[in-house]
């Protein structure tokens, strides 16, 4: 599905086995859907979207990819080739479950959650993800009240921030 424009409601759909991304959309409400085994990703949500209560499993790349200012709440993402959830600036990630992601062990994937900057990541569960449970790429992120276990990361299964390169 590719739905342009703003103000869309995508609810109660099952999208499976597509050669592309399961759903690409502009500013939308994406709620209570199931995305299974889509070749290039599960959900690609436009700026300011609300992605709530979805199941995303077996995507060929990232499970949920969200642009700036999105709300990503109460989703279950698993067995995706790259990160379970990738979020750009100013997103809220809350109540999500990410497990067994980054199956391909790619360098651009990072297991459970990968956020850019100024995101609030709270009340999530990440477990059994390759290369770690959370990567925060830039400053301004707040990470609180999450549970992370059994990651296959080289360092540990804790929430981490990528160190800045030295000058």
XYZ file of N, CA and C in Angstrom:
501
model
N 0.842 -1.185 0.000
C 0.000 0.000 0.000
C 0.879 1.237 0.000
N 0.554 2.183 -0.838
C 1.237 3.474 -0.826
C 0.133 4.539 -0.840
N 0.016 5.256 0.286
C -1.076 6.213 0.452
C -0.473 7.591 0.701
N -0.593 8.469 -0.276
C -0.025 9.806 -0.178
C -0.948 10.759 0.553
N -0.456 11.955 0.782
C -1.253 12.981 1.430
C -1.310 12.799 2.934
N -2.035 13.701 3.579
C -2.144 13.704 5.030
C -3.564 13.363 5.462
N -3.699 12.970 6.755
C -5.014 12.753 7.334
C -5.636 11.409 7.010
N -4.833 10.434 6.650
C -5.353 9.109 6.313
C -5.517 8.249 7.558
N -6.490 7.336 7.504
C -6.671 6.327 8.538
C -6.471 4.967 7.884
N -5.516 4.207 8.390
C -5.272 2.848 7.920
C -5.516 1.946 9.122
N -6.606 1.181 9.105
C -7.024 0.407 10.276
C -7.501 -0.986 9.848
N -7.079 -1.995 10.638
C -7.604 -3.338 10.465
C -7.194 -4.052 9.194
N -6.075 -3.673 8.605
C -5.618 -4.308 7.365
C -4.583 -5.397 7.667
N -4.515 -6.383 6.786
C -3.422 -7.349 6.782
C -2.718 -7.196 5.450
N -1.410 -6.920 5.514
C -0.615 -6.697 4.314
C 0.547 -7.676 4.380
N 0.603 -8.608 3.415
C 1.587 -9.691 3.502
C 2.181 -10.039 2.146
N 3.475 -10.392 2.193
C 4.147 -10.975 1.038
C 4.375 -10.061 -0.139
N 4.466 -8.771 0.071
C 4.693 -7.827 -1.018
C 6.175 -7.685 -1.326
N 6.496 -7.366 -2.577
C 7.888 -7.173 -2.985
C 8.443 -5.838 -2.508
N 7.599 -4.920 -2.127
C 8.025 -3.628 -1.614
C 7.723 -3.520 -0.134
N 7.542 -2.286 0.337
C 7.176 -2.021 1.726
C 5.680 -2.271 1.897
N 5.304 -2.821 3.045
C 3.887 -3.099 3.307
C 3.024 -1.858 3.224
N 3.471 -0.756 3.862
C 2.722 0.495 3.844
C 3.678 1.673 3.820
N 3.491 2.567 2.865
C 4.161 3.874 2.823
C 3.044 4.906 2.908
N 3.163 5.859 3.825
C 2.080 6.833 3.952
C 2.602 8.194 4.387
N 1.804 9.224 4.102
C 2.041 10.563 4.608
C 1.584 10.618 6.059
N 1.314 11.818 6.556
C 0.857 11.986 7.945
C -0.459 11.233 8.115
N -0.414 10.126 8.875
C -1.562 9.225 8.954
C -1.691 8.620 10.336
N -2.863 8.048 10.594
C -3.100 7.212 11.757
C -3.085 5.776 11.252
N -2.121 5.000 11.736
C -1.947 3.608 11.322
C -2.189 2.769 12.566
N -3.341 2.088 12.636
C -3.742 1.448 13.888
C -4.302 0.048 13.660
N -3.848 -0.879 14.502
C -4.375 -2.249 14.560
C -4.297 -2.993 13.229
N -3.117 -2.954 12.604
C -2.881 -3.662 11.347
C -1.846 -4.758 11.557
N -1.755 -5.655 10.585
C -0.761 -6.718 10.598
C 0.026 -6.667 9.295
N 1.355 -6.627 9.415
C 2.251 -6.587 8.261
C 3.188 -7.779 8.371
N 3.141 -8.675 7.375
C 3.907 -9.913 7.433
C 4.736 -10.117 6.165
N 6.018 -10.376 6.355
C 6.889 -10.838 5.269
C 6.886 -9.939 4.040
N 6.953 -8.634 4.237
C 7.073 -7.698 3.128
C 8.551 -7.453 2.847
N 8.935 -7.450 1.569
C 10.339 -7.521 1.171
C 11.198 -6.341 1.621
N 10.693 -5.108 1.565
C 11.574 -3.973 1.878
C 11.164 -3.197 3.115
N 10.276 -3.710 3.918
C 9.904 -3.046 5.166
C 8.437 -3.256 5.479
N 8.080 -3.005 6.731
C 6.698 -3.165 7.162
C 5.898 -1.891 6.982
N 6.270 -0.852 7.765
C 5.564 0.435 7.727
C 6.597 1.541 7.553
N 6.358 2.437 6.618
C 7.149 3.650 6.461
C 6.184 4.814 6.653
N 6.224 5.416 7.845
C 5.242 6.433 8.230
C 5.789 7.843 8.032
N 4.982 8.694 7.433
C 5.359 10.076 7.182
C 5.405 10.915 8.447
N 5.988 12.085 8.327
C 6.161 13.016 9.445
C 4.851 13.242 10.188
N 4.913 13.143 11.536
C 3.761 13.413 12.377
C 2.722 12.301 12.437
N 3.033 11.146 11.907
C 2.080 10.031 11.928
C 1.950 9.431 13.318
N 0.857 8.703 13.516
C 0.623 7.930 14.744
C 0.524 6.471 14.331
N 1.435 5.663 14.854
C 1.513 4.248 14.509
C 1.248 3.477 15.799
N 0.063 2.879 15.932
C -0.395 2.338 17.210
C -0.997 0.943 17.039
N -0.522 -0.004 17.860
C -1.163 -1.310 17.969
C -0.991 -2.235 16.780
N 0.094 -2.083 16.039
C 0.332 -2.904 14.863
C 1.260 -4.074 15.177
N 1.176 -5.111 14.353
C 2.111 -6.226 14.402
C 2.880 -6.219 13.094
N 4.223 -6.206 13.199
C 5.078 -6.197 12.012
C 6.103 -7.310 12.172
N 6.061 -8.282 11.258
C 6.950 -9.433 11.384
C 7.519 -9.832 10.020
N 8.813 -10.151 10.024
C 9.446 -10.748 8.855
C 9.728 -9.810 7.701
N 9.888 -8.516 7.957
C 10.195 -7.571 6.880
C 11.632 -7.758 6.414
N 11.853 -7.518 5.121
C 13.185 -7.653 4.546
C 14.136 -6.562 4.965
N 13.627 -5.499 5.553
C 14.464 -4.432 6.111
C 13.899 -4.073 7.486
N 13.640 -2.791 7.739
C 13.164 -2.332 9.045
C 11.665 -2.599 9.205
N 11.257 -2.960 10.419
C 9.842 -3.214 10.698
C 9.001 -1.960 10.577
N 9.307 -0.945 11.421
C 8.613 0.354 11.368
C 9.657 1.435 11.214
N 9.505 2.257 10.198
C 10.373 3.402 9.965
C 9.510 4.655 10.069
N 9.876 5.569 10.970
C 9.035 6.736 11.236
C 9.811 8.030 11.053
N 9.202 8.967 10.364
C 9.817 10.280 10.149
C 9.628 11.164 11.385
N 10.070 12.378 11.316
C 10.082 13.327 12.418
C 8.699 13.486 13.066
N 8.703 13.517 14.415
C 7.505 13.849 15.175
C 6.432 12.787 15.240
N 6.782 11.537 15.042
C 5.780 10.463 15.072
C 5.568 9.911 16.476
N 4.379 9.396 16.700
C 4.044 8.629 17.895
C 4.045 7.160 17.487
N 4.847 6.346 18.156
C 4.943 4.919 17.867
C 4.649 4.201 19.177
N 3.443 3.651 19.293
C 2.985 3.127 20.586
C 2.343 1.746 20.437
N 2.667 0.862 21.388
C 1.999 -0.434 21.553
C 2.056 -1.327 20.317
N 3.181 -1.304 19.615
C 3.386 -2.166 18.458
C 4.246 -3.361 18.850
N 4.123 -4.460 18.117
C 4.986 -5.623 18.287
C 5.727 -5.833 16.977
N 7.050 -5.729 17.026
C 7.886 -5.908 15.835
C 8.861 -7.048 16.091
N 8.909 -7.994 15.154
C 9.778 -9.157 15.359
C 10.263 -9.735 14.038
N 11.432 -10.364 14.133
C 12.024 -11.117 13.025
C 12.177 -10.296 11.742
N 12.492 -9.014 11.901
C 12.767 -8.153 10.754
C 14.264 -8.187 10.460
N 14.637 -8.046 9.185
C 16.036 -8.200 8.785
C 16.935 -7.122 9.385
N 16.442 -5.902 9.535
C 17.215 -4.829 10.148
C 16.591 -4.475 11.493
N 16.576 -3.202 11.841
C 16.017 -2.768 13.120
C 14.518 -3.040 13.192
N 14.032 -3.273 14.406
C 12.591 -3.418 14.607
C 11.881 -2.105 14.365
N 12.373 -1.030 15.029
C 11.793 0.309 14.858
C 12.918 1.315 14.670
N 12.808 2.128 13.630
C 13.726 3.233 13.364
C 12.909 4.520 13.426
N 13.367 5.490 14.232
C 12.632 6.752 14.376
C 13.570 7.938 14.227
N 13.115 8.943 13.487
C 13.902 10.152 13.298
C 13.691 11.105 14.472
N 13.846 12.383 14.272
C 13.846 13.381 15.334
C 12.479 13.574 15.983
N 12.491 13.764 17.308
C 11.301 14.173 18.037
C 10.172 13.162 18.103
N 10.488 11.895 18.037
C 9.446 10.860 18.101
C 9.264 10.363 19.530
N 8.071 9.857 19.819
C 7.770 9.189 21.087
C 7.582 7.713 20.785
N 8.397 6.867 21.425
C 8.275 5.413 21.321
C 7.880 4.907 22.690
N 6.704 4.301 22.803
C 6.185 3.930 24.116
C 5.380 2.637 24.025
N 5.674 1.707 24.944
C 4.893 0.487 25.064
C 5.085 -0.519 23.944
N 6.158 -0.397 23.185
C 6.421 -1.301 22.074
C 7.204 -2.529 22.535
N 7.080 -3.619 21.796
C 7.850 -4.835 22.034
C 8.631 -5.129 20.763
N 9.951 -5.243 20.898
C 10.824 -5.563 19.762
C 11.658 -6.776 20.132
N 11.485 -7.874 19.383
C 12.289 -9.051 19.679
C 12.727 -9.769 18.402
N 13.912 -10.377 18.492
C 14.489 -11.176 17.404
C 14.601 -10.385 16.100
N 15.044 -9.126 16.176
C 15.249 -8.314 14.984
C 16.718 -8.286 14.592
N 17.004 -7.740 13.427
C 18.306 -7.711 12.771
C 18.781 -9.126 12.483
N 17.901 -9.926 11.943
C 18.229 -11.318 11.626
C 19.352 -11.437 10.611
N 19.461 -10.451 9.721
C 20.512 -10.500 8.711
C 21.849 -10.040 9.279
N 21.833 -9.498 10.502
C 23.040 -8.994 11.165
C 23.757 -7.959 10.310
N 22.982 -7.063 9.706
C 23.558 -6.032 8.856
C 24.184 -4.926 9.678
N 25.093 -4.193 9.069
C 25.739 -3.097 9.779
C 24.821 -1.909 9.972
N 23.796 -1.739 9.109
C 22.893 -0.605 9.278
C 21.709 -0.941 10.179
N 21.488 -2.202 10.452
C 20.441 -2.597 11.382
C 20.979 -2.576 12.802
N 20.094 -2.387 13.751
C 20.543 -2.396 15.138
C 19.488 -3.018 16.037
N 19.141 -4.210 15.772
C 18.266 -4.934 16.674
C 16.928 -4.282 16.928
N 16.663 -3.967 18.186
C 15.347 -3.494 18.598
C 14.968 -2.116 18.111
N 15.595 -1.082 18.673
C 15.208 0.298 18.405
C 16.424 1.098 17.949
N 16.246 1.919 16.924
C 17.289 2.821 16.443
C 16.645 4.192 16.309
N 17.095 5.169 17.128
C 16.512 6.511 17.110
C 17.583 7.528 16.765
N 17.163 8.629 16.145
C 18.129 9.644 15.733
C 18.344 10.636 16.872
N 17.474 11.591 17.092
C 17.700 12.589 18.133
C 16.405 13.153 18.681
N 16.494 13.654 19.919
C 15.361 14.290 20.591
C 14.133 13.395 20.687
N 14.349 12.097 20.802
C 13.241 11.145 20.942
C 13.051 10.779 22.413
N 11.827 10.450 22.778
C 11.511 9.923 24.101
C 11.197 8.447 23.922
N 11.985 7.603 24.578
C 11.848 6.146 24.466
C 11.551 5.632 25.869
N 10.292 5.231 26.117
C 9.936 4.827 27.476
C 8.943 3.665 27.472
N 9.095 2.818 28.482
C 8.150 1.737 28.688
C 8.137 0.680 27.600
N 9.254 0.463 26.932
C 9.349 -0.527 25.867
C 10.055 -1.782 26.356
N 9.862 -2.877 25.640
C 10.557 -4.125 25.902
C 11.348 -4.503 24.663
N 12.628 -4.780 24.850
C 13.482 -5.253 23.753
C 14.204 -6.501 24.240
N 14.097 -7.575 23.445
C 14.778 -8.809 23.844
C 15.212 -9.598 22.623
N 16.294 -10.330 22.804
C 16.800 -11.252 21.783
C 17.048 -10.591 20.430
N 17.514 -9.349 20.431
C 17.839 -8.658 19.187
C 19.344 -8.742 18.929
N 19.732 -8.977 17.683
C 21.153 -8.987 17.331
C 21.682 -7.559 17.306
N 22.916 -7.384 17.710
C 23.651 -6.117 17.710
C 23.086 -5.098 18.678
N 22.271 -5.504 19.631
C 21.833 -4.592 20.676
C 20.344 -4.313 20.646
N 19.905 -3.667 21.708
C 18.483 -3.396 21.858
C 18.096 -1.966 21.522
N 19.024 -0.998 21.722
C 18.718 0.382 21.341
C 19.995 1.095 20.967
N 19.938 1.848 19.881
C 21.025 2.719 19.462
C 20.453 4.118 19.304
N 21.002 5.075 20.045
C 20.618 6.489 19.912
C 21.755 7.175 19.168
N 21.472 7.688 17.979
C 22.516 8.208 17.099
C 22.998 9.605 17.462
N 22.108 10.448 17.982
C 22.490 11.834 18.272
C 22.016 12.217 19.664
N 22.205 13.466 20.028
C 21.898 13.924 21.388
C 20.423 14.272 21.559
N 20.052 14.486 22.819
C 18.720 14.949 23.161
C 17.700 13.857 23.395
N 18.092 12.594 23.288
C 17.154 11.497 23.518
C 16.966 11.265 25.011
N 15.752 10.884 25.405
C 15.467 10.496 26.780
C 15.024 9.043 26.735
N 15.708 8.203 27.502
C 15.425 6.769 27.545
C 15.118 6.426 28.992
N 13.877 5.984 29.280
C 13.470 5.758 30.663
C 12.460 4.622 30.768
N 12.638 3.801 31.802
C 11.644 2.794 32.147
C 11.465 1.680 31.135
N 12.527 1.327 30.421
C 12.476 0.254 29.436
C 13.081 -1.011 30.017
N 12.782 -2.150 29.426
C 13.392 -3.414 29.814
C 14.086 -3.988 28.592
N 15.371 -4.309 28.748
C 16.164 -4.868 27.655
C 16.853 -6.132 28.156
N 16.667 -7.233 27.444
C 17.264 -8.498 27.866
C 17.779 -9.294 26.678
N 18.751 -10.134 26.938
C 19.220 -11.184 26.037
C 19.566 -10.725 24.630
N 20.234 -9.581 24.522
C 20.684 -9.121 23.216
C 21.974 -9.829 22.838
N 22.176 -10.027 21.559
C 23.410 -10.636 21.073
C 24.427 -9.564 20.705
N 24.375 -8.425 21.375
C 25.327 -7.343 21.112
C 26.684 -7.717 21.661
N 27.695 -7.152 21.060
C 29.048 -7.434 21.517
C 29.276 -6.924 22.940
N 28.699 -5.766 23.260
C 28.958 -5.170 24.570
C 28.034 -5.725 25.650
N 26.744 -5.525 25.485
C 25.801 -5.966 26.512
C 24.382 -5.828 25.989
N 23.429 -6.172 26.811
C 22.029 -6.035 26.403
C 21.405 -4.770 26.970
N 22.211 -3.826 27.397
C 21.665 -2.597 27.963
C 21.402 -1.569 26.874
N 20.680 -0.516 27.237
C 20.420 0.579 26.318
C 21.714 1.349 26.165
N 22.126 1.607 24.938
C 23.420 2.221 24.701
C 23.299 3.411 23.770
N 24.332 4.222 23.766
C 24.447 5.353 22.840
C 25.754 5.212 22.121
N 25.727 5.316 20.802
C 26.947 5.198 20.009
C 27.911 6.307 20.392
N 29.176 5.972 20.709
C 30.143 7.019 21.046
C 30.443 7.876 19.823
N 30.680 9.159 20.089
C 31.043 10.064 19.007
C 32.499 9.823 18.614
N 32.814 9.921 17.312
C 34.204 9.754 16.910
C 35.065 10.869 17.489
N 36.266 10.531 17.890
C 37.156 11.556 18.438
C 37.755 12.386 17.306
N 37.980 13.646 17.624
C 38.465 14.586 16.595
C 39.937 14.423 16.338
